[in-house]
Coordinates of C-alpha atoms in Angstrom, one line a residue:
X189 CA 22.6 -14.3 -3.4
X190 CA 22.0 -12.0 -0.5
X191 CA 18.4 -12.2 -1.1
X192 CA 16.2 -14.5 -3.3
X193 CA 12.4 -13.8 -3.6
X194 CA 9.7 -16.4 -4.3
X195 CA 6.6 -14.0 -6.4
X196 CA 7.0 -11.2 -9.0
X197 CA 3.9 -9.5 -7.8
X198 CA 3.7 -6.4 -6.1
X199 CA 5.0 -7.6 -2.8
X200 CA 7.9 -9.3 -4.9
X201 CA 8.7 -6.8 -6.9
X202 CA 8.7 -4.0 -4.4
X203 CA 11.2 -5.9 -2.0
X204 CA 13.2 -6.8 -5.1
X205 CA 13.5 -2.9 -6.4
X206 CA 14.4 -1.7 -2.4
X207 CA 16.8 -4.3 -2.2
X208 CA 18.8 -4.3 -5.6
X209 CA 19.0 -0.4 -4.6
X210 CA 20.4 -0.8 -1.6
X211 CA 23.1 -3.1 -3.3
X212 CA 22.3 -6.0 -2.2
X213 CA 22.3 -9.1 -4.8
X214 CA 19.3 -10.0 -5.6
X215 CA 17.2 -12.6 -7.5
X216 CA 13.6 -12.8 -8.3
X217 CA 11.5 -15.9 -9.0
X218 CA 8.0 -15.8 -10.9
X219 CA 6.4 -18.5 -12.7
X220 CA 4.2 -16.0 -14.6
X221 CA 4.2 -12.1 -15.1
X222 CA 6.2 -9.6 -13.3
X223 CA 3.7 -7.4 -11.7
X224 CA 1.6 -10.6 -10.6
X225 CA -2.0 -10.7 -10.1
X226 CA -2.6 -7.3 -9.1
X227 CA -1.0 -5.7 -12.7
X228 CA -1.8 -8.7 -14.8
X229 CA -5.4 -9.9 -13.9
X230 CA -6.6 -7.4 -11.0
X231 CA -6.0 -3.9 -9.8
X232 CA -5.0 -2.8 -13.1
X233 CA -6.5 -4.0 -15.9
X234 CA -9.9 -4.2 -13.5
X235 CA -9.4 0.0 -12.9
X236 CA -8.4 0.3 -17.2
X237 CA -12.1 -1.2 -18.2
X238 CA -14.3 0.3 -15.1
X239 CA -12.5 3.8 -16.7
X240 CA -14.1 3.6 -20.1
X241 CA -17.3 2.4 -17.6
X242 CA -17.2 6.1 -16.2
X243 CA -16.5 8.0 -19.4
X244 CA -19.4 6.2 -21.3
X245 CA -21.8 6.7 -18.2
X246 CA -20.3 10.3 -18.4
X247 CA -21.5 10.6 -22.2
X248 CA -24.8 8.6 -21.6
X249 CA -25.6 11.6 -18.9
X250 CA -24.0 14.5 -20.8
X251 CA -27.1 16.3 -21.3
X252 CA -27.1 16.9 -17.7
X253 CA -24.2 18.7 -17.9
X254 CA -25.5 21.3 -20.9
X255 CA -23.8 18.9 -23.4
X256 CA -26.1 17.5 -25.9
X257 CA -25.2 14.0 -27.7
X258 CA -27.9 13.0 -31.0
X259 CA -29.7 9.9 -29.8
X260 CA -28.1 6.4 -30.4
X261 CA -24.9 8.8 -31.2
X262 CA -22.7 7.1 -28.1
X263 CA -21.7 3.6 -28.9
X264 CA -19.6 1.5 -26.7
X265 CA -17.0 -0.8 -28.7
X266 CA -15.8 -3.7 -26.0
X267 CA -12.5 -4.6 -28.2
X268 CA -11.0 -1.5 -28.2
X269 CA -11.2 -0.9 -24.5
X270 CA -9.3 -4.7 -23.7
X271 CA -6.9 -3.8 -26.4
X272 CA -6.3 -0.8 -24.9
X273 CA -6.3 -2.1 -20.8
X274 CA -3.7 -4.4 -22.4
X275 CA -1.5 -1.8 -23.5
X276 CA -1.6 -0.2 -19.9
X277 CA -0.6 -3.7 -18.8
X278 CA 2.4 -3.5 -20.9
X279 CA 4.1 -0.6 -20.3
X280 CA 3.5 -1.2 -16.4
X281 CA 5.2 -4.7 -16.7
X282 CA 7.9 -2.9 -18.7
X283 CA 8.4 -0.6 -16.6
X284 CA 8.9 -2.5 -13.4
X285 CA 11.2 -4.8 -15.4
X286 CA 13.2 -1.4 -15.9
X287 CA 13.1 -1.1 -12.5
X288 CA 14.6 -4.3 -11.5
X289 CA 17.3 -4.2 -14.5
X290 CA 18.4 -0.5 -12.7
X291 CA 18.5 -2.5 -9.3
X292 CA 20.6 -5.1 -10.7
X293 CA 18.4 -7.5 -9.8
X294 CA 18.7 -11.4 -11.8
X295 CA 14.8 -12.1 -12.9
X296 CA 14.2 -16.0 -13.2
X297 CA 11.4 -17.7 -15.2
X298 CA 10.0 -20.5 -13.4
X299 CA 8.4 -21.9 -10.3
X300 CA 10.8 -21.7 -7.4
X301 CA 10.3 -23.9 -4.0
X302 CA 12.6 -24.2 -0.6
X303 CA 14.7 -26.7 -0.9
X304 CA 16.5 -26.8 2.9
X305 CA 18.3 -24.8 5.4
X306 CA 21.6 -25.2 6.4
X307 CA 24.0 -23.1 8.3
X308 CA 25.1 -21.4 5.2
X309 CA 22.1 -20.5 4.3
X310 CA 18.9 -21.2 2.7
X311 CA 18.1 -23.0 -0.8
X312 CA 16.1 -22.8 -3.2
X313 CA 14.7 -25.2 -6.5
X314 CA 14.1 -23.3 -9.7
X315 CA 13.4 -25.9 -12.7
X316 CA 15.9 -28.1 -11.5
X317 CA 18.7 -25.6 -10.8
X318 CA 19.8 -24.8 -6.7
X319 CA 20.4 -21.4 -5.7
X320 CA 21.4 -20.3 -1.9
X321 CA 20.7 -17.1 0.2
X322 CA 21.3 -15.5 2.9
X323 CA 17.7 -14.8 3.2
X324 CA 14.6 -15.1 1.5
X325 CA 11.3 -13.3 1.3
X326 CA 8.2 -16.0 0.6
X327 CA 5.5 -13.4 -1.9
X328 CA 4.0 -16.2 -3.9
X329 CA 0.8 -14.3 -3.8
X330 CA -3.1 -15.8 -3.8
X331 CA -5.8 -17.3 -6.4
X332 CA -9.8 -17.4 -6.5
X333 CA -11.2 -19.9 -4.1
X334 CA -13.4 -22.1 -5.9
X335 CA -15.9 -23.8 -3.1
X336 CA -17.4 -27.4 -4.5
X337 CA -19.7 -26.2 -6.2
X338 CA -21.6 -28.5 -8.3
X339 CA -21.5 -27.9 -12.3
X340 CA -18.1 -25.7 -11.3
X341 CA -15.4 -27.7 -12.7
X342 CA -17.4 -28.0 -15.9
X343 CA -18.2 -24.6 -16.2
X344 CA -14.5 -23.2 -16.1
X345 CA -13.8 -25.9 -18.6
X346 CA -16.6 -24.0 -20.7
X347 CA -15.5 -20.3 -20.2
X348 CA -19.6 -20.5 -18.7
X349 CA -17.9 -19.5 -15.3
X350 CA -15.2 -17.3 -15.2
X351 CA -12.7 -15.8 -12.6
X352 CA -11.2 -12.5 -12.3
X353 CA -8.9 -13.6 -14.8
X354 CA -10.6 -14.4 -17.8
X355 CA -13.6 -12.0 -17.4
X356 CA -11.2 -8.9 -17.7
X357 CA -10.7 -10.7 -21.7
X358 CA -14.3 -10.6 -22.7
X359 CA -14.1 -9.9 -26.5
X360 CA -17.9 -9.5 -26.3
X361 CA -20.3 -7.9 -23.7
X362 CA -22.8 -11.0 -22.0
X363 CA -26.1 -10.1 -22.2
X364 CA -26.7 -11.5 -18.6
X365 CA -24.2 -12.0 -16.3
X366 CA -24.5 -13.6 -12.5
X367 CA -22.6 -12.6 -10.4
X368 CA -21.2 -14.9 -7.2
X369 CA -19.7 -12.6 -4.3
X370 CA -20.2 -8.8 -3.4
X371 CA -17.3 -8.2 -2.7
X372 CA -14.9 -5.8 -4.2
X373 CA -14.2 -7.9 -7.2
X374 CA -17.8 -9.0 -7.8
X375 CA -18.7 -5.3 -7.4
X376 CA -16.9 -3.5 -9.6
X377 CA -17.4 -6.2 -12.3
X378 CA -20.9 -5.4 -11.6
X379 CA -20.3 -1.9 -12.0
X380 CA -18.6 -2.5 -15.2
X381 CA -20.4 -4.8 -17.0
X382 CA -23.9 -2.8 -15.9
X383 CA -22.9 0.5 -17.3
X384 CA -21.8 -1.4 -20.9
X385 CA -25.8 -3.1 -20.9
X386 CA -25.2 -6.2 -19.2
X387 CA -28.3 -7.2 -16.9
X388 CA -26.3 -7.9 -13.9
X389 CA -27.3 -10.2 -11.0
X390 CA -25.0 -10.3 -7.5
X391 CA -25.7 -13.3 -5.5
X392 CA -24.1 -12.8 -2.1
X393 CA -24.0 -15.3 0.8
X394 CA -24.2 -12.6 3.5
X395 CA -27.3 -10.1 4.3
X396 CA -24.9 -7.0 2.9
X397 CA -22.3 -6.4 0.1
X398 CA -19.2 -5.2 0.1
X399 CA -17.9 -7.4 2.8
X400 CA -16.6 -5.2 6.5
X401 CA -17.1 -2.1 4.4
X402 CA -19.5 0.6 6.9
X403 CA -23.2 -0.8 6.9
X404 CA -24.2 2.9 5.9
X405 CA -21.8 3.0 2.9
X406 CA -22.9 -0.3 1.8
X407 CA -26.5 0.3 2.0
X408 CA -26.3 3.7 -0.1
X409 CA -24.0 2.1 -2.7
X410 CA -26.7 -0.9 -3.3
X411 CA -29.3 1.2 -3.5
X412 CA -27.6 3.1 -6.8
X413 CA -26.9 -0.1 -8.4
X414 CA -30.7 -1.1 -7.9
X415 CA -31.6 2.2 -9.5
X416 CA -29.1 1.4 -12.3
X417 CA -30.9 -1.6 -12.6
X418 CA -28.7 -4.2 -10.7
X419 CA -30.3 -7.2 -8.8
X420 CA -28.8 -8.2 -5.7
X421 CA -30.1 -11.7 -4.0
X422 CA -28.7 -11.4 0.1
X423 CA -28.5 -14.4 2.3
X424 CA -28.3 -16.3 -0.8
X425 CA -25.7 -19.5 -2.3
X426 CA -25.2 -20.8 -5.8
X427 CA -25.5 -24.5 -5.3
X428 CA -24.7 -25.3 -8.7
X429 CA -23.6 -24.6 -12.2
X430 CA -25.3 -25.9 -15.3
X431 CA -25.3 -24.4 -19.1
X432 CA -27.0 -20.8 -19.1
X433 CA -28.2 -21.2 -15.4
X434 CA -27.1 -20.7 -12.0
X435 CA -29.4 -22.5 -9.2
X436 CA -29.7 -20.5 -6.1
X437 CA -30.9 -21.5 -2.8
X438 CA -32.4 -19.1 0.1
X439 CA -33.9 -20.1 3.3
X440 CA -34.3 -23.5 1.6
X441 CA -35.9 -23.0 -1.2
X442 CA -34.0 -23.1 -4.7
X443 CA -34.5 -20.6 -7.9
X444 CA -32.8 -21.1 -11.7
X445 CA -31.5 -17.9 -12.6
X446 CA -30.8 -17.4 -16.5
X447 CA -26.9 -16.5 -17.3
X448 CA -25.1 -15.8 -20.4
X449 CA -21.8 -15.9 -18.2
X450 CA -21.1 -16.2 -14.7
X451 CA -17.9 -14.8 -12.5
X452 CA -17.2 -16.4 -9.5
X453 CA -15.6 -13.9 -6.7
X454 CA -16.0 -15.2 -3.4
X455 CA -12.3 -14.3 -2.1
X456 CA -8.5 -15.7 -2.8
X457 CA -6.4 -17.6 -0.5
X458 CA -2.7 -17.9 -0.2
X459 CA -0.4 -20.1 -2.7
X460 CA 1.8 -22.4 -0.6
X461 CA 1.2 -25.3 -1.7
X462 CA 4.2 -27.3 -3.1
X463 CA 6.7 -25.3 -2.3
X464 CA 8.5 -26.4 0.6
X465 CA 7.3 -24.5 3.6
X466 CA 5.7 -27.4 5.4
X467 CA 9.0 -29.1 5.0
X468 CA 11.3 -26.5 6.3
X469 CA 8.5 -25.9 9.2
X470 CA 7.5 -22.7 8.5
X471 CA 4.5 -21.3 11.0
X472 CA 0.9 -21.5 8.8
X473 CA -2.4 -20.3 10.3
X474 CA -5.6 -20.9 7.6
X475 CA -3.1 -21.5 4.5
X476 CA -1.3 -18.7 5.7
X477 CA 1.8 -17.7 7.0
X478 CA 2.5 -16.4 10.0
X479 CA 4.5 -13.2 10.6
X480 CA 6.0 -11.1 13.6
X481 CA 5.7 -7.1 13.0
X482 CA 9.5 -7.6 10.8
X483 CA 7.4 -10.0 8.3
X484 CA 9.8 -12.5 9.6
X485 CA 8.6 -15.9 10.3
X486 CA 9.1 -18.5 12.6
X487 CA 12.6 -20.2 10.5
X488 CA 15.8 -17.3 10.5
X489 CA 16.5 -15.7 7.6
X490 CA 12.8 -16.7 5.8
X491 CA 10.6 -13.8 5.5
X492 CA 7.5 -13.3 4.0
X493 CA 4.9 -10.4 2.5
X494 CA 1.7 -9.8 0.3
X495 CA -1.6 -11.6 0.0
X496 CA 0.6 -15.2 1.2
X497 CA 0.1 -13.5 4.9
X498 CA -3.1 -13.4 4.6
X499 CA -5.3 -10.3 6.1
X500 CA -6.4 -7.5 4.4
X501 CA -5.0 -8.8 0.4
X502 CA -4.2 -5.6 -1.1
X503 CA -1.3 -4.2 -3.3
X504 CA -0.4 -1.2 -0.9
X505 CA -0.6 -3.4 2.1
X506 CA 2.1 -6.1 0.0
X507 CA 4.0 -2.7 -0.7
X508 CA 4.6 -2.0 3.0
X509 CA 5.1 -5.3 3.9
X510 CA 7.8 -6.0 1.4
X511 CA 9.3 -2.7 2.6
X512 CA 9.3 -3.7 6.4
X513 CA 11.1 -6.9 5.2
X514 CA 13.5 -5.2 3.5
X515 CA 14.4 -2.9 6.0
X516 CA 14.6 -5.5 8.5
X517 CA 17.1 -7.3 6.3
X518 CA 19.3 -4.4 6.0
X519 CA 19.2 -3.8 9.7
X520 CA 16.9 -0.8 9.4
X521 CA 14.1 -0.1 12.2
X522 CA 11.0 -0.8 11.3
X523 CA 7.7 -2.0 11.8
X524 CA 4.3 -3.3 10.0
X525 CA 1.1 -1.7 11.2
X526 CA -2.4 -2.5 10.0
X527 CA -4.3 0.0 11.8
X528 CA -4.4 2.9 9.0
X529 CA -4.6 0.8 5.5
X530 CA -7.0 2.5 3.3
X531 CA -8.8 0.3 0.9
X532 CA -11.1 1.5 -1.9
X533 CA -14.1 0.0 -3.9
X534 CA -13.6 1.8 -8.0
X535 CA -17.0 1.3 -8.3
X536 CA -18.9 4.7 -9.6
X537 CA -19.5 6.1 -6.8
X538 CA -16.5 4.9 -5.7
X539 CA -16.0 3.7 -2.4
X540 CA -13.4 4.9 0.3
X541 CA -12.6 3.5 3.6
X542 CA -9.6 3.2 6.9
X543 CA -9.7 2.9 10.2
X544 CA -12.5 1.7 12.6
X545 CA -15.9 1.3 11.5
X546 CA -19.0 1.4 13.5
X547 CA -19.2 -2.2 13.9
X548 CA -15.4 -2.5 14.7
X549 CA -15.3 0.1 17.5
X550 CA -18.1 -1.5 19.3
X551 CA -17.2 -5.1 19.2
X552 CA -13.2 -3.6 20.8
X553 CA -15.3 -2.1 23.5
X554 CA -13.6 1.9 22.2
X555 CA -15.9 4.3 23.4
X556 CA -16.2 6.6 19.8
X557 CA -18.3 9.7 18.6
X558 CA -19.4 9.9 15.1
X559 CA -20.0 12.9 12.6
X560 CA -21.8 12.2 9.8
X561 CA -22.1 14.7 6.6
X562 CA -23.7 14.8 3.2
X563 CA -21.0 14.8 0.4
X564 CA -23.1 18.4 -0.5
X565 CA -21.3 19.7 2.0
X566 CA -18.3 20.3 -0.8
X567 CA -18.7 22.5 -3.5
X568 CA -17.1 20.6 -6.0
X569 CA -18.5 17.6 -5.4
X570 CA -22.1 19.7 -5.7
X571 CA -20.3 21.4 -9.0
X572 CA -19.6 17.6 -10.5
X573 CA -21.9 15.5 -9.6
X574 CA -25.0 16.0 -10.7
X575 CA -27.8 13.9 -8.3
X576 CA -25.0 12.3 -5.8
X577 CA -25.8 11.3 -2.8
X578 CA -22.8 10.2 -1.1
X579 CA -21.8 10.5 2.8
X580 CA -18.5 11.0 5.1
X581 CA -18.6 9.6 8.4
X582 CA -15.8 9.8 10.7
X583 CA -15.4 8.2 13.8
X584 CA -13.0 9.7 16.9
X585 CA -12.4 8.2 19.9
X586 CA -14.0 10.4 23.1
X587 CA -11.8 10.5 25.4
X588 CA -8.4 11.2 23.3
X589 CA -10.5 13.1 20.5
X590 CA -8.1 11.2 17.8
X591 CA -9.5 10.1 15.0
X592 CA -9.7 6.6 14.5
X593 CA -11.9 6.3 11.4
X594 CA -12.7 7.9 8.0
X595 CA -15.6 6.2 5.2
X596 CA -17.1 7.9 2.6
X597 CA -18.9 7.3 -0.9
X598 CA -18.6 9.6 -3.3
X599 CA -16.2 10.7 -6.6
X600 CA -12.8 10.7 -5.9
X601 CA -13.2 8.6 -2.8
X602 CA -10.3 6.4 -3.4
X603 CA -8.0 9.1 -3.4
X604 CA -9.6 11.4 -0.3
X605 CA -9.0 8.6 1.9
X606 CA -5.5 8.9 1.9
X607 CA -5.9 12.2 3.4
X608 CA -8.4 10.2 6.3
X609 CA -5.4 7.2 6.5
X610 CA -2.6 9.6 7.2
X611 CA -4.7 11.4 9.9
X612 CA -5.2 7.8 11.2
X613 CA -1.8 7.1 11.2
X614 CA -0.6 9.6 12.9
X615 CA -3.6 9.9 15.5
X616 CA -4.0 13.2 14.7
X617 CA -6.6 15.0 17.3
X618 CA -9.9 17.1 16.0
X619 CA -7.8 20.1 17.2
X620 CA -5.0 19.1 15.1
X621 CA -6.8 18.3 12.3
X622 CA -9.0 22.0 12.5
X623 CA -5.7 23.5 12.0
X624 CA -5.1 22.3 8.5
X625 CA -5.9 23.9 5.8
X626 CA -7.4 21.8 2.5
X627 CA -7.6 23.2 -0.8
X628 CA -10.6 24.8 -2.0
X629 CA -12.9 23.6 -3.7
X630 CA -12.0 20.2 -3.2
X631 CA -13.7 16.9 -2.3
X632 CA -10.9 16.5 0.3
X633 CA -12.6 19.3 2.4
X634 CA -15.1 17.0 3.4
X635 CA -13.0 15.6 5.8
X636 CA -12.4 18.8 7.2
X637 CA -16.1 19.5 7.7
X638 CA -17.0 16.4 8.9
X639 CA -14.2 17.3 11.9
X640 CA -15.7 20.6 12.6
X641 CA -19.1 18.7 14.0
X642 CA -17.2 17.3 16.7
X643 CA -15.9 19.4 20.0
X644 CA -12.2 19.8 19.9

C-alpha cells in the first residue's frame, strides 16, 4: 500500500477519504466502528439525545411563546429517542463507508500494530496477517481515564458507573444521577439528563466547570443550570464508589451522596498502548505522540493525527490534522495551526468559544482590549429566546487591533463561532471586520456589534 492507517475515527477516516481520492492505495485499520468514538459513542449520538433535550424543554416552555399545551399533555418517552440517535448513527457510519468504497480504499477488521521499519518501508500486524507501506498515519484515537478510584472497577462491572459510552444507551431515565467531571461531556450529560427529570449532581475537582472555557461564560452557564435545578459541588473529588452512593471529599471532610447512576467524565487519553510505537521509537510526551506542524513524527514515513496527539481532542481538530498529513504525503504545502480551533459546549445555552481568552492573553504577556455585549444586542436572539441572558466578549490585541478572541453563550453559539474562528484565522483587523456585512436578523451580528465598541 501507499498508505495504511491505524483508527477508523474521524482523523482515520478523513485521511483515508483524501487519500483514496487522490489515488493513492490505501488501507484502513479499525478494531471497532468506522466513524470511531466521535460517531459511535460521542459527538453524535451525544448531540442526537441533547436534541430531543431542547425540543421537550421547547414544549415544557411553549406557553411562553403564545402556544398553549393541556397540563401533563408533554410526555417524554427515553426509547424512542436512543432508537432513533441509533438510526443517525447508522446512516453516518454508512455513509462514510460509501465514502471510502468511492476512494477505493481496502477497510480491515481488526486491531492493527507496527510491526518494523525497513528500507522498503513500514509494516504492519493485522490479526496475524503483515501488510507494508510506504507510509502510515498512527489515528488510534483516546478512551475515558478512569483514576483509582475506590468501588470503580466494581461499579463499571455493575453498569452503577458508566462512561460516555454506555450512558448514551440508557433504556430508562435515572432518577438521580452524579456526575464526576464538568467538563464538556459531564456537562452536556447534565444538560440532558436534567431537562428529561433526572436530579443531577456535577462533582468537579476544580473551583469552575467547563474546564479553560472564559471564567465569565462559565459562571453564567452554571448559574442556569442551578436555576434548572442542577447541583454543582467545586473543589470537590469522588473518593469512592459504593452501591447507590458516591463519597465525596472537600477541604477534608467527606459527604455520601445518593445515586441511581453515576457517569464518570474526567477526560480521555491517547491509545498507544500495544501497538508497536515504543518499539519502533516513535517520540511520546504524556501518552502522546509527538508531531512537527506536517503531523509527521520523529521515525520517516510514520505520521500521526486526532486525539492520539494529544491537545485540544476534538473531531474538527482530527479533521485538519488528518488533512495536513495527507497533504504532506502527497507533497502538498501545508501546515497545522492551533491558534483559531473553535470548540463548542451543546449544552442549552449552548456554549461557543476560539482564540485567546482572558486568562490566556494575560498569562502570554499580549497586551488585549475587550468588548463585552449582552446577547440583547441581536434581534433575533431577543425574538427567540425568551429570558436569555447570554454574552459575547471579544478580545483584540491593542496594538495590531486584530482580533485574537471570540466567546459567547447563547443559541446558536456553536455555529456563530465559526464566523469568530475564521476572523481569528485570518487576523482580520476591527477595520476589516466593520466592513462586513452579516445578515440581518441574525445571532451572527453579535459579533459585528461587539466590534463596533472597540476603536478601529
Amino acid at each position: 500500500f501507499d498508505l495504511i492507517i491505524l483508527g477508523g475515527g474521524p482523523a482515520g477516516y478523513m485521511a483515508a477519504e483524501r487519500a483514496g481520492h487522490a489515488g493513492r492505495r490505501v488501507m484502513l485499520v479499525e478494531k471497532n466502528q468506522l466513524g470511531g468514538v466521535c460517531l459511535n459513542e460521542g459527538c453524535i449520538p451525544s448531540k442526537t439525545l441533547l436534541k430531543s433535550a431542547k425540543v421537550y424543554d421547547d414544549a415544557l416552555m411553549s406557553s411562553k411563546y403564545g402556544i398553549m399545551v393541556e397540563p401533563g399533555a408533554v410526555s417524554y418517552d427515553q426509547a424512542t429517542v436512543i432508537n432513533r440517535k441509533n438510526k443517525v448513527v447508522k446512516i453516518l457510519v454508512a455513509g462514510i463507508r460509501s465514502a471510502l468504497k468511492a476512494g477505493n480504499v481496502e477497510v480491515v477488521a481488526g486491531s492493527g500494530a507496527i510491526a518494523r521499519k525497513s528500507g522498503d518501508g513500514i509494516s504492519v500486524e493485522v490479526n496475524g496477517d503483515l501488510f507494508l507501506a510506504k507510509a502510515i498515519i498512527i489515528a488510534t484515537g483516546s478512551m475515558p481515564i478512569l483514576p483509582p478510584i475506590e468501588g470503580l472497577e466494581q461499579g463499571l462491572t455493575d453498569g452503577f458507573v458508566l462512561t460516555n459510552k454506555e450512558i448514551l444507551d440508557l433504556k430508562k431515565i435515572p432518577e438521580t444521577l452524579v456526575v464526576v467531571g464538568g467538563g464538556v461531556i459531564g456537562l452536556e450529560m447534565a444538560s440532558y439528563f436534567n431537562s428529561v427529570g433526572t436530579k443531577v449532581i456535577v462533582v468537579e475537582m476544580l473551583d469552575r466547570i467547563a474546564g479553560s472555557t472564559d471564567k465569565d461564560i462559565s459562571d453564567i452557564l452554571m448559574k442556569v443550570y442551578e436555576k434548572k435545578g442542577v447541583t454543582f459541588c467545586l473543589e470537590t473529588k469522588a473518593v469512592k464508589f459504593s452501591a447507590g452512593k458516591v463519597k465525596i471529599e472537600k477541604d477534608g471532610e467527606t459527604t455520601d451522596l445518593k445515586a441511581e447512576k453515576v457517569l464518570l467524565s474526567i477526560g480521555r487519553h491517547p491509545v498507544t498502548d500495544g501497538l508497536g510505537f515504543s518499539e519502533l521509537g516513535i517520540e511520546m510526551n504524556r501518552g502522546a505522540i509527538v508531531t512537527d506542524a506536517q503531523m509527521r513524527t520523529n521515525i520517516p514515513g510514520v505520521y500521526a493525527a486526532g486525539d492520539v496527539t494529544g491537545g485540544m481532542m476534538l473531531a474538527h481538530k482530527a479533521y485538519r490534522e488528518a488533512e495536513v498529513a495527507v497533504n504532506t504525503i502527497l507533497d502538498i504545502e501545508d501546515v497545522m495551526k492551533y491558534d483559531a480551533i473553535p470548540a463548542a459546549i451543546y449544552t442549552n445555552p449552548e456554549v461557543g468559544a476560539v482564540g485567546e481568552t482572558e486568562e490566556t492573553a494575560t498569562q502570554k504577556g499580549i497586551d488585549f482590549e475587550i468588548a463585552n455585549v449582552s446577547m440583547r444586542f441581536s434581534g433575533r436572539y431577543v425574538a427567540e429566546n425568551e429570558g436569555g441572558n447570554g454574552i459575547c466578549k471579544v478580545l483584540i490585541k491593542k496594538n495590531t487591533r486584530k482580533i485574537i478572541g471570540c466567546h459567547l453563550i447563547g443559541s446558536y453559539a456553536s455555529e456563530v463561532i465559526t464566523t469568530a474562528a475564521a476572523f481569528v484565522e485570518k487576523e482580520l483587523t476591527v477595520r476589516e471586520i466593520k466592513k462586513i456585512i452579516f445578515p440581518h436578523p441574525s445571532v451572527s451580528e453579535i459579533i459585528r456589534e461587539a466590534i463596533f465598541q472597540f476603536e478601529d
